Coordinates of C-alpha atoms in Angstrom, one line a residue:
X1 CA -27.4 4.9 -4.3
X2 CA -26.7 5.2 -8.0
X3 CA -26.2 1.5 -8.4
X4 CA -29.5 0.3 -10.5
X5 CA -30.7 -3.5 -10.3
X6 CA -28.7 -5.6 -13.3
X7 CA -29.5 -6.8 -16.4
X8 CA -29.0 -10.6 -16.5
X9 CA -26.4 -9.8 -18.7
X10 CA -24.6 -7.7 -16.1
X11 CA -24.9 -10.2 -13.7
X12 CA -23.8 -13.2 -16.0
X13 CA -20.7 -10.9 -16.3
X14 CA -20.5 -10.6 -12.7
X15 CA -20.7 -14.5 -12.2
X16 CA -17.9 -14.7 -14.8
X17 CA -15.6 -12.0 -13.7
X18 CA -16.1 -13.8 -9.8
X19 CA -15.0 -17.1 -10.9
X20 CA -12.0 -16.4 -13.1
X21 CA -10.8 -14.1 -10.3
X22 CA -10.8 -17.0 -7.9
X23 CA -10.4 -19.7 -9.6
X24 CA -7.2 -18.1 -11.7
X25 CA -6.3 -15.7 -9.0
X26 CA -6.2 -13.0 -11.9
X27 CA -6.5 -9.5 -11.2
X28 CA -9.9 -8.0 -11.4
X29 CA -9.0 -5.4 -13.6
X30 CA -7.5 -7.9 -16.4
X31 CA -10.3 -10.2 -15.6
X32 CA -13.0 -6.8 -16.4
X33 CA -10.4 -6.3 -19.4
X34 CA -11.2 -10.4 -20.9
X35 CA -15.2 -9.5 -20.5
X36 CA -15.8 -6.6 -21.4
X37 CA -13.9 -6.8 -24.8
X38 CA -16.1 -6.8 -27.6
X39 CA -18.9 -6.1 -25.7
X40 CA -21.2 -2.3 -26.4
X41 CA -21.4 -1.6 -22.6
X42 CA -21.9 2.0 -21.3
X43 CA -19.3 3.5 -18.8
X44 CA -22.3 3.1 -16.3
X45 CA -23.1 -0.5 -17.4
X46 CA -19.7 -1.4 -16.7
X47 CA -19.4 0.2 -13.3
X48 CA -22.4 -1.5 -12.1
X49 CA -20.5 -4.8 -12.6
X50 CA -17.4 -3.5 -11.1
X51 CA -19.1 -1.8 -7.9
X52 CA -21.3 -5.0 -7.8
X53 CA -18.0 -7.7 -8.2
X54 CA -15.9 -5.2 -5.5
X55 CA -18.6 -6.0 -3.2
X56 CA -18.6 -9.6 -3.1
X57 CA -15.3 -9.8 -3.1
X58 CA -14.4 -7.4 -0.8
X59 CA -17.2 -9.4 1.7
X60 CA -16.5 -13.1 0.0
X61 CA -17.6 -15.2 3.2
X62 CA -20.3 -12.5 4.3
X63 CA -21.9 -13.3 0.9
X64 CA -21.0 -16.6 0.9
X65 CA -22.8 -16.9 4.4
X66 CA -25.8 -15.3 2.9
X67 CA -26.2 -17.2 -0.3
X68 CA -25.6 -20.8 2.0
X69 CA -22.5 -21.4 0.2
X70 CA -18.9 -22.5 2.2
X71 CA -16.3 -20.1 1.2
X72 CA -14.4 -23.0 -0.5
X73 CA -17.2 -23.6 -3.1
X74 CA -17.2 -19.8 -3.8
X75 CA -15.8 -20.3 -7.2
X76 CA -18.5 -22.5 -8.4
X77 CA -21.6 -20.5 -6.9
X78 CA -21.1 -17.0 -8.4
X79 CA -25.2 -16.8 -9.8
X80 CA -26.0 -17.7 -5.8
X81 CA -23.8 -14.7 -4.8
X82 CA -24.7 -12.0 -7.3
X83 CA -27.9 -13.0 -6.2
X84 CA -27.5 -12.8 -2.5
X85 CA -26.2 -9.6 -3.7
X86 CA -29.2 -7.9 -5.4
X87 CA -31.0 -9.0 -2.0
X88 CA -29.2 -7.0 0.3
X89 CA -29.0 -4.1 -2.1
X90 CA -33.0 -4.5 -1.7
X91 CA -32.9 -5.9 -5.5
X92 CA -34.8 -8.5 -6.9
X93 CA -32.7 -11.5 -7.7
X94 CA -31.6 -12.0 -11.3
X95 CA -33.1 -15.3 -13.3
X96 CA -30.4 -16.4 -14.3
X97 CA -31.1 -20.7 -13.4
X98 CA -33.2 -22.1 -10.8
X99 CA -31.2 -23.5 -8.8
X100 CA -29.2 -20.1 -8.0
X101 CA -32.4 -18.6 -6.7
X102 CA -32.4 -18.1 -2.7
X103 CA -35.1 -18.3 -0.2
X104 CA -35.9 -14.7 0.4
X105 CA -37.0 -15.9 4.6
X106 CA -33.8 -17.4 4.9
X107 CA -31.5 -14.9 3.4
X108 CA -33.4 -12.7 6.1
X109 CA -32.8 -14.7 8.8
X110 CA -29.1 -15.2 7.9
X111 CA -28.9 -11.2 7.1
X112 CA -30.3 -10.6 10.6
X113 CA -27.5 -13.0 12.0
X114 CA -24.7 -11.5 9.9
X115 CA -25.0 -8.3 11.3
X116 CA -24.4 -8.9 15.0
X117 CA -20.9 -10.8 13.6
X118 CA -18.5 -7.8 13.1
X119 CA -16.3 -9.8 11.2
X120 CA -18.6 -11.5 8.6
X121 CA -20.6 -8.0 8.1
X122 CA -16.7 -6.4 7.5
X123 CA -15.6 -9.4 5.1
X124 CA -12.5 -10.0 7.4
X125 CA -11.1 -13.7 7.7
X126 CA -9.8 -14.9 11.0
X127 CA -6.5 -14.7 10.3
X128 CA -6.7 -11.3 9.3
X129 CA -8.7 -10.1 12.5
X130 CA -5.7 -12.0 14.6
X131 CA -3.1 -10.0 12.9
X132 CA -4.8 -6.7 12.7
X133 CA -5.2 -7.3 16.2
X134 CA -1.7 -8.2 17.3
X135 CA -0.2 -5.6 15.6
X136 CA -2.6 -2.4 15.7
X137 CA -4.4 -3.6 18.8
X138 CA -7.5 -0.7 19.3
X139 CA -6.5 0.7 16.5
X140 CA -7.5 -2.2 14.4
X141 CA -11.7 -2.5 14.6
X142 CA -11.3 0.9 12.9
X143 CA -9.0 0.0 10.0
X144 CA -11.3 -3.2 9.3
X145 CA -14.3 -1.4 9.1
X146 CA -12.8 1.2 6.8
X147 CA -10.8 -1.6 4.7
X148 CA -14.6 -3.0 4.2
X149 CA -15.8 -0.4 2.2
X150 CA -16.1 0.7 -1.3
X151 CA -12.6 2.7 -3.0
X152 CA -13.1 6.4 -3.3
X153 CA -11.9 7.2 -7.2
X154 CA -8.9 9.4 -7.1
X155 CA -6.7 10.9 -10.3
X156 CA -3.5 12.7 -10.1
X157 CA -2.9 15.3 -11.9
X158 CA 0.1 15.5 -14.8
X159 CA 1.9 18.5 -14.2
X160 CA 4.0 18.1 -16.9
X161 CA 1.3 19.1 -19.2
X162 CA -1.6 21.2 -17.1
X163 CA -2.5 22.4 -13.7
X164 CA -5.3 20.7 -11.0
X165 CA -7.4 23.8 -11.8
X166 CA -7.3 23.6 -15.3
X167 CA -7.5 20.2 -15.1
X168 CA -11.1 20.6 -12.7
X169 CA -12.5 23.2 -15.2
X170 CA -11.7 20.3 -18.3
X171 CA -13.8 17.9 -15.9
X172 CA -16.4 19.8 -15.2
X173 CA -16.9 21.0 -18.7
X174 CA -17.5 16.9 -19.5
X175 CA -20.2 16.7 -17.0
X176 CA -17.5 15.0 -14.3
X177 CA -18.4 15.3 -11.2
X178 CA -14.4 16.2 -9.3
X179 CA -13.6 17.7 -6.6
X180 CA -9.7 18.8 -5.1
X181 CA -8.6 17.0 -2.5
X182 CA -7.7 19.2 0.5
X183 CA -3.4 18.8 1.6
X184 CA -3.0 16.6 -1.7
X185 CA -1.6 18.9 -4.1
X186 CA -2.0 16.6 -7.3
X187 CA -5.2 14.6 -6.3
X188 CA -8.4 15.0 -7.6
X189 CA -11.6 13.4 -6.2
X190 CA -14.1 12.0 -8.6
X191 CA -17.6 11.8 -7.3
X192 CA -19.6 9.7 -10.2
X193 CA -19.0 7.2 -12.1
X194 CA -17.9 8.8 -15.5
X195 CA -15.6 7.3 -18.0
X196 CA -12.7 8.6 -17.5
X197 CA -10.3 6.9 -19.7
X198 CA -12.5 7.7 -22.3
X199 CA -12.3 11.6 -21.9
X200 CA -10.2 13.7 -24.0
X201 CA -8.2 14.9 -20.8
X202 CA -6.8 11.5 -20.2
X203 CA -6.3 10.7 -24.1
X204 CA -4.4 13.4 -23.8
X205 CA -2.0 12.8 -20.9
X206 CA -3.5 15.1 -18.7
X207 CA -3.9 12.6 -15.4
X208 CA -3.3 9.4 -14.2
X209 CA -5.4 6.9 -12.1
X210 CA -3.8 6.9 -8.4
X211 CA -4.9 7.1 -4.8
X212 CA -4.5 10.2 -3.1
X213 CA -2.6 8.3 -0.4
X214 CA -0.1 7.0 -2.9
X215 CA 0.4 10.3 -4.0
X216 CA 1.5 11.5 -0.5
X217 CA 4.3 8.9 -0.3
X218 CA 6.0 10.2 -3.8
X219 CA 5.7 14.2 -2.7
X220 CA 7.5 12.9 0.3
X221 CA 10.6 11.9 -1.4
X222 CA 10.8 16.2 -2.3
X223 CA 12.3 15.2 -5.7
X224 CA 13.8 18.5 -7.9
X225 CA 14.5 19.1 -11.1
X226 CA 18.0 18.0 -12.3
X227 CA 18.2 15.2 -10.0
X228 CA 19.8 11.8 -10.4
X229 CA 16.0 9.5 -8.6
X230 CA 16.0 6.0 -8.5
X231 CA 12.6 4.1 -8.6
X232 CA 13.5 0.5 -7.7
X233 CA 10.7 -1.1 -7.9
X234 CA 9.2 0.6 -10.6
X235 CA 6.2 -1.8 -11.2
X236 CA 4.2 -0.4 -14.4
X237 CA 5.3 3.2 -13.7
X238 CA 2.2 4.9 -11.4
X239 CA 5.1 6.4 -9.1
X240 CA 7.7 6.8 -11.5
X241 CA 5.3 9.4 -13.7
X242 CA 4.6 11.6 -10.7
X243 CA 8.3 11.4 -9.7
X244 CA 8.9 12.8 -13.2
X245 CA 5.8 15.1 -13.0
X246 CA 8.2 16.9 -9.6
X247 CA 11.2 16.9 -12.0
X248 CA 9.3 19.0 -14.8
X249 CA 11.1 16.4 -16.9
X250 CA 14.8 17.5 -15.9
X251 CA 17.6 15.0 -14.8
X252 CA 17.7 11.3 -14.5
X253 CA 15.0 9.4 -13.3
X254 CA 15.7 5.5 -13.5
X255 CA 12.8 3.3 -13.3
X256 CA 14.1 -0.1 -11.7
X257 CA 12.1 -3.6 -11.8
X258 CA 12.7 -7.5 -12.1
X259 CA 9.9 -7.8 -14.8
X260 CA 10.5 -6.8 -18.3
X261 CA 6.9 -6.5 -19.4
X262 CA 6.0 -4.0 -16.5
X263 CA 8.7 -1.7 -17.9
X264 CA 7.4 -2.3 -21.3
X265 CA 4.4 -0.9 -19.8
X266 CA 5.4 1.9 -18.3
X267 CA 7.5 3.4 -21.5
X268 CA 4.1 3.6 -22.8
X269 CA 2.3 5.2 -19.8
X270 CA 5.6 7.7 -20.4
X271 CA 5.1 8.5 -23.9
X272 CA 1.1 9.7 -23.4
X273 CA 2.1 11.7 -20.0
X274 CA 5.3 13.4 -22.2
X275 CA 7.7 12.2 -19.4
X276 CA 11.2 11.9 -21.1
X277 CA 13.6 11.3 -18.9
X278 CA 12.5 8.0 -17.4
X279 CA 15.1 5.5 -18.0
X280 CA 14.3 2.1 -17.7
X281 CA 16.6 -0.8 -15.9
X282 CA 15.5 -4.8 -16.1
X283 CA 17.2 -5.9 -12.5
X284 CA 19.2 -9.1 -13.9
X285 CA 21.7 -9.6 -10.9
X286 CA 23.0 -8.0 -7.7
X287 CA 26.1 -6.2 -10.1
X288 CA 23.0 -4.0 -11.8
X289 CA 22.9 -2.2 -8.3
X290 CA 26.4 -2.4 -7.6
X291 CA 27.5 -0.4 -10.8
X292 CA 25.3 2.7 -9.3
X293 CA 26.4 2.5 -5.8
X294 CA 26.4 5.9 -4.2
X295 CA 24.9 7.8 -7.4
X296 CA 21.7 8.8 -6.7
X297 CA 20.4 11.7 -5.0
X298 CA 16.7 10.4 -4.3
X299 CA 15.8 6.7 -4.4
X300 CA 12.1 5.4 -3.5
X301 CA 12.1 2.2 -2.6
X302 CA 8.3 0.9 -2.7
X303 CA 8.5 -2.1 -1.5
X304 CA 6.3 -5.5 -2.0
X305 CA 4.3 -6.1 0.9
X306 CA 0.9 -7.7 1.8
X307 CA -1.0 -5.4 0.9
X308 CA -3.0 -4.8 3.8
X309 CA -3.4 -1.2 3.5
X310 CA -5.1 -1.5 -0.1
X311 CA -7.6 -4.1 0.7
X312 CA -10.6 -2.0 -0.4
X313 CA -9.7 -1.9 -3.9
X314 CA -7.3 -5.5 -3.5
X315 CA -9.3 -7.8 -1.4
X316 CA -8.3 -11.0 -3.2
X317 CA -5.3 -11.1 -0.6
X318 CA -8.1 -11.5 2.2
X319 CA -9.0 -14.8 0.7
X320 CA -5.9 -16.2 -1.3
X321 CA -3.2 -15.2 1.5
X322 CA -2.6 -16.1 4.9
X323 CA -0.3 -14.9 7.7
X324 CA 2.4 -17.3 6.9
X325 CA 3.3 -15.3 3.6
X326 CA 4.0 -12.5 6.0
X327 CA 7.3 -13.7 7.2
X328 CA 8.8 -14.8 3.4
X329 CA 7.6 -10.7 2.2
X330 CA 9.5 -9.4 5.5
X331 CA 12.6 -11.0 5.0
X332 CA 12.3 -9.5 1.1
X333 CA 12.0 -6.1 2.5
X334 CA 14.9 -6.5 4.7
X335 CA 17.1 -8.1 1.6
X336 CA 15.5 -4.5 -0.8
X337 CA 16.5 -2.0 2.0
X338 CA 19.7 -3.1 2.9
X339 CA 20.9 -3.8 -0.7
X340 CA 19.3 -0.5 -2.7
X341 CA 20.0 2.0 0.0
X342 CA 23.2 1.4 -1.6
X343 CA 22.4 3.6 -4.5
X344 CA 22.1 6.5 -2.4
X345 CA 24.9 9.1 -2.0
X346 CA 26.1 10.7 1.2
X347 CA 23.0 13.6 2.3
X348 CA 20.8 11.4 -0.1
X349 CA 17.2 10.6 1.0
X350 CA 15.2 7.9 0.1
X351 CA 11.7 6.6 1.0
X352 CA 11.0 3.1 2.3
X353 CA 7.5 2.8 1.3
X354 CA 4.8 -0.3 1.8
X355 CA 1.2 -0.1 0.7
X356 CA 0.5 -1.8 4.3
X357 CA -0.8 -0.5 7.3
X358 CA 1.1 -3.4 9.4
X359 CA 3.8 -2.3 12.3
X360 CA 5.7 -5.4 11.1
X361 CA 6.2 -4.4 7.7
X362 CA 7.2 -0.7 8.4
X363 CA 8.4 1.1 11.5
X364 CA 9.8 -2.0 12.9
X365 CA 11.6 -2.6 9.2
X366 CA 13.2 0.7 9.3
X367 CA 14.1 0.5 12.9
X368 CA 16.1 -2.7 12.5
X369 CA 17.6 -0.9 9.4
X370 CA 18.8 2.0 11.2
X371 CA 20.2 -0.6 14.3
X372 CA 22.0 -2.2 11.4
X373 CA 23.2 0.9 9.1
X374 CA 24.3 4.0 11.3
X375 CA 25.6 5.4 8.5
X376 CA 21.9 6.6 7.8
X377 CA 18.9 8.7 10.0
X378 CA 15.3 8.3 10.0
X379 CA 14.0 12.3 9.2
X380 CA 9.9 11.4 9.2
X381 CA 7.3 8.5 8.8
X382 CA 3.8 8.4 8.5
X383 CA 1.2 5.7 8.2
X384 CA -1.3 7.2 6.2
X385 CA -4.8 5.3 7.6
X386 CA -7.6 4.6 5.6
X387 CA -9.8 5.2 8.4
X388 CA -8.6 8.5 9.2
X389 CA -8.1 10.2 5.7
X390 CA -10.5 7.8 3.4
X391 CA -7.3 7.0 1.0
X392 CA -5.6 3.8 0.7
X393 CA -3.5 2.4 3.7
X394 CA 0.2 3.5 2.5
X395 CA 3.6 3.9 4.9
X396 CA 6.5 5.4 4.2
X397 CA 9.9 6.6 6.0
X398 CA 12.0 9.4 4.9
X399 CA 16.0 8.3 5.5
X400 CA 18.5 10.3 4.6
X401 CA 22.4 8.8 4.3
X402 CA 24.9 11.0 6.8
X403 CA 28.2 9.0 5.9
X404 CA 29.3 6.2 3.5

């Protein structure tokens, strides 16, 4: 284990980052972003409080179960969890106030319990454990037990400005611990706990953060230089880069999205990876898909979704979701698909991608896409499992267009 007991600072910070993720429902990274502003932390110091937060928060009511606290009162006992924390790591609890300090016999007793309960060991709410169930059936103990675990750290490489070997050698020269990861072409494995965004490789464009499974849905749009690509749900631009990485920076790639300030974002993730011909296209009404009907010769179409596939390094939607949100997202996807698949010209292909490992929100989306639309034919799919390959849960479904 590299993780080393925390200062009390470390944990303060931990207590802090715990609360303002629940209470606010921010993002953990912008929430690690607020605290660690200002503040002369190592790269190591601040993994420690990331690896540490991920844990509790990936396992919210097994810690909560183990610190005495109901999972509603989380947000007001974050000292009691980052010490129920230490315990189980075999760590002696921080000081941080008396009344945060827990029996040591009965966080033993309760430890003892917790681990004969599959689904308070696995951090996996009821809910959750009844869809998992419903819709992967023997498949699903697997995924939960996987989905409970700590993220693997995965880069990509920029081809528009090195090679993965090159890229390896740079790493390894900085005392970076990387390995290539084996049928990912672009993904790199890192195996410590190095700065990364502090190296001269990324200051330089070189990589980007991004799962390896993520990375597997954008080679499978089999983009080529000169194309017209469409990506419609551009977010801040992770996709979009590697799309124009595959297009060594030749044709038109148009990076789609309802929210200004993601675009905003990505132009700026363009600049550093020297990706030029990204276009970017605020979605203001239905007529800004209209005007490009039938135009494009890729379009990836990465849809929102649950989540359920990136639990690991997303658990909030664990405790801050529930199943009913399932039905409102599905009826999105149906609404994305039908309309945006519009863009696409006749022997066009695009991918209908979800970061979710849920039948639901994939296959069964597709198929009553196809039932609806046989102008278009499914080529491939693939859910790519995180209990199988390590990655992130991802799907995606290759459809090409046969006939307008």
């Amino acid at each position: 284990m590299f993780m080393s007991v925390l200062t009390v600072f470390q944990a303060e910070l931990v207590v802090s980052v715990v609360e303002l993720v629940l209470t606010q429902h921010m993002a953990t990274d912008r929430a690690y972003a607020k605290f660690f502003a200002g503040q002369s932390l190592s790269s190591k110091q601040k993994a420690q409080v990331t690896t540490s937060t991920g844990d509790i928060l990936r396992r919210l009511n097994l810690f909560c179960f183990l610190a005495n606290v109901p999972l509603e009162k989380a947000h007001e006992n974050g000292a009691k969890l980052i010490a129920a924390w230490h315990l189980l790591q075999g760590y002696e609890q921080p000081l941080l106030h008396k009344s945060a300090v827990l029996s040591t016999a009965e966080f033993n007793n309760k430890l003892t319990q917790a681990k004969t309960a599959p689904l308070l060991w696995q951090g996996c709410p009821t809910w959750l454990d009844n869809l998992g169930t419903a819709q992967l059936g023997e498949q699903w103990p697997k995924e939960r037990a996987a989905l409970a675990e700590r993220p693997q750290r995965y880069i990509r490489v920029n081809e528009l400005k090195t090679t993965r070997a090159a890229l390896l050698d740079d790493l390894v020269t900085q005392g970076i611990k990387a390995e290539p990861v084996t049928n990912v072409a672009t993904a790199i494995k890192i195996n410590d706990q190095s700065s990364l965004f502090n190296s001269n490789a990324y200051q330089q464009g070189w990589f980007e953060q991004q799962d390896a499974g993520s990375q597997c849905v954008v080679q499978a749009l089999d983009v080529k230089p000169g194309m017209t690509v469409f990506d419609t749900c551009a977010g801040t631009g992770g996709k979009t880069l590697q799309l124009a990485a595959m297009m060594r920076g030749k044709g038109r790639l148009v990076a789609m999205d309802i929210e200004q300030w993601k675009l905003d974002k990505l132009q700026l993730r363009a600049k550093r990876a020297g990706a030029f011909n990204i276009e970017t296209r605020l979605i203001e009404s239905s007529k800004t898909i209209k005007r490009r009907k039938l135009s494009a010769d890729r379009v990836l179409l990465d849809v929102p979704c649950s989540g359920l596939g990136v639990l690991k390094r997303k658990p909030m939607a664990k405790w801050h979701d529930t199943a009913e949100r399932l039905h409102t997202l599905t009826q999105l996807q149906t609404d994305i698909l039908q309309r945006y698949s519009q863009l696409l010209k006749v022997s066009g292909i695009m991918i209908y991608a979800t970061c979710s490992i849920l039948p639901q929100e994939n296959n069964e989306q597709v198929k009553q896409f196809l039932t609806n639309n046989p102008n278009f034919l499914l080529l491939e799919e693939q859910t790519i499992s995180p209990a199988e390959t390590g990655f992130d849960g991802f799907y995606w479904a290759k459809i090409v267009r046969i006939d307008k």
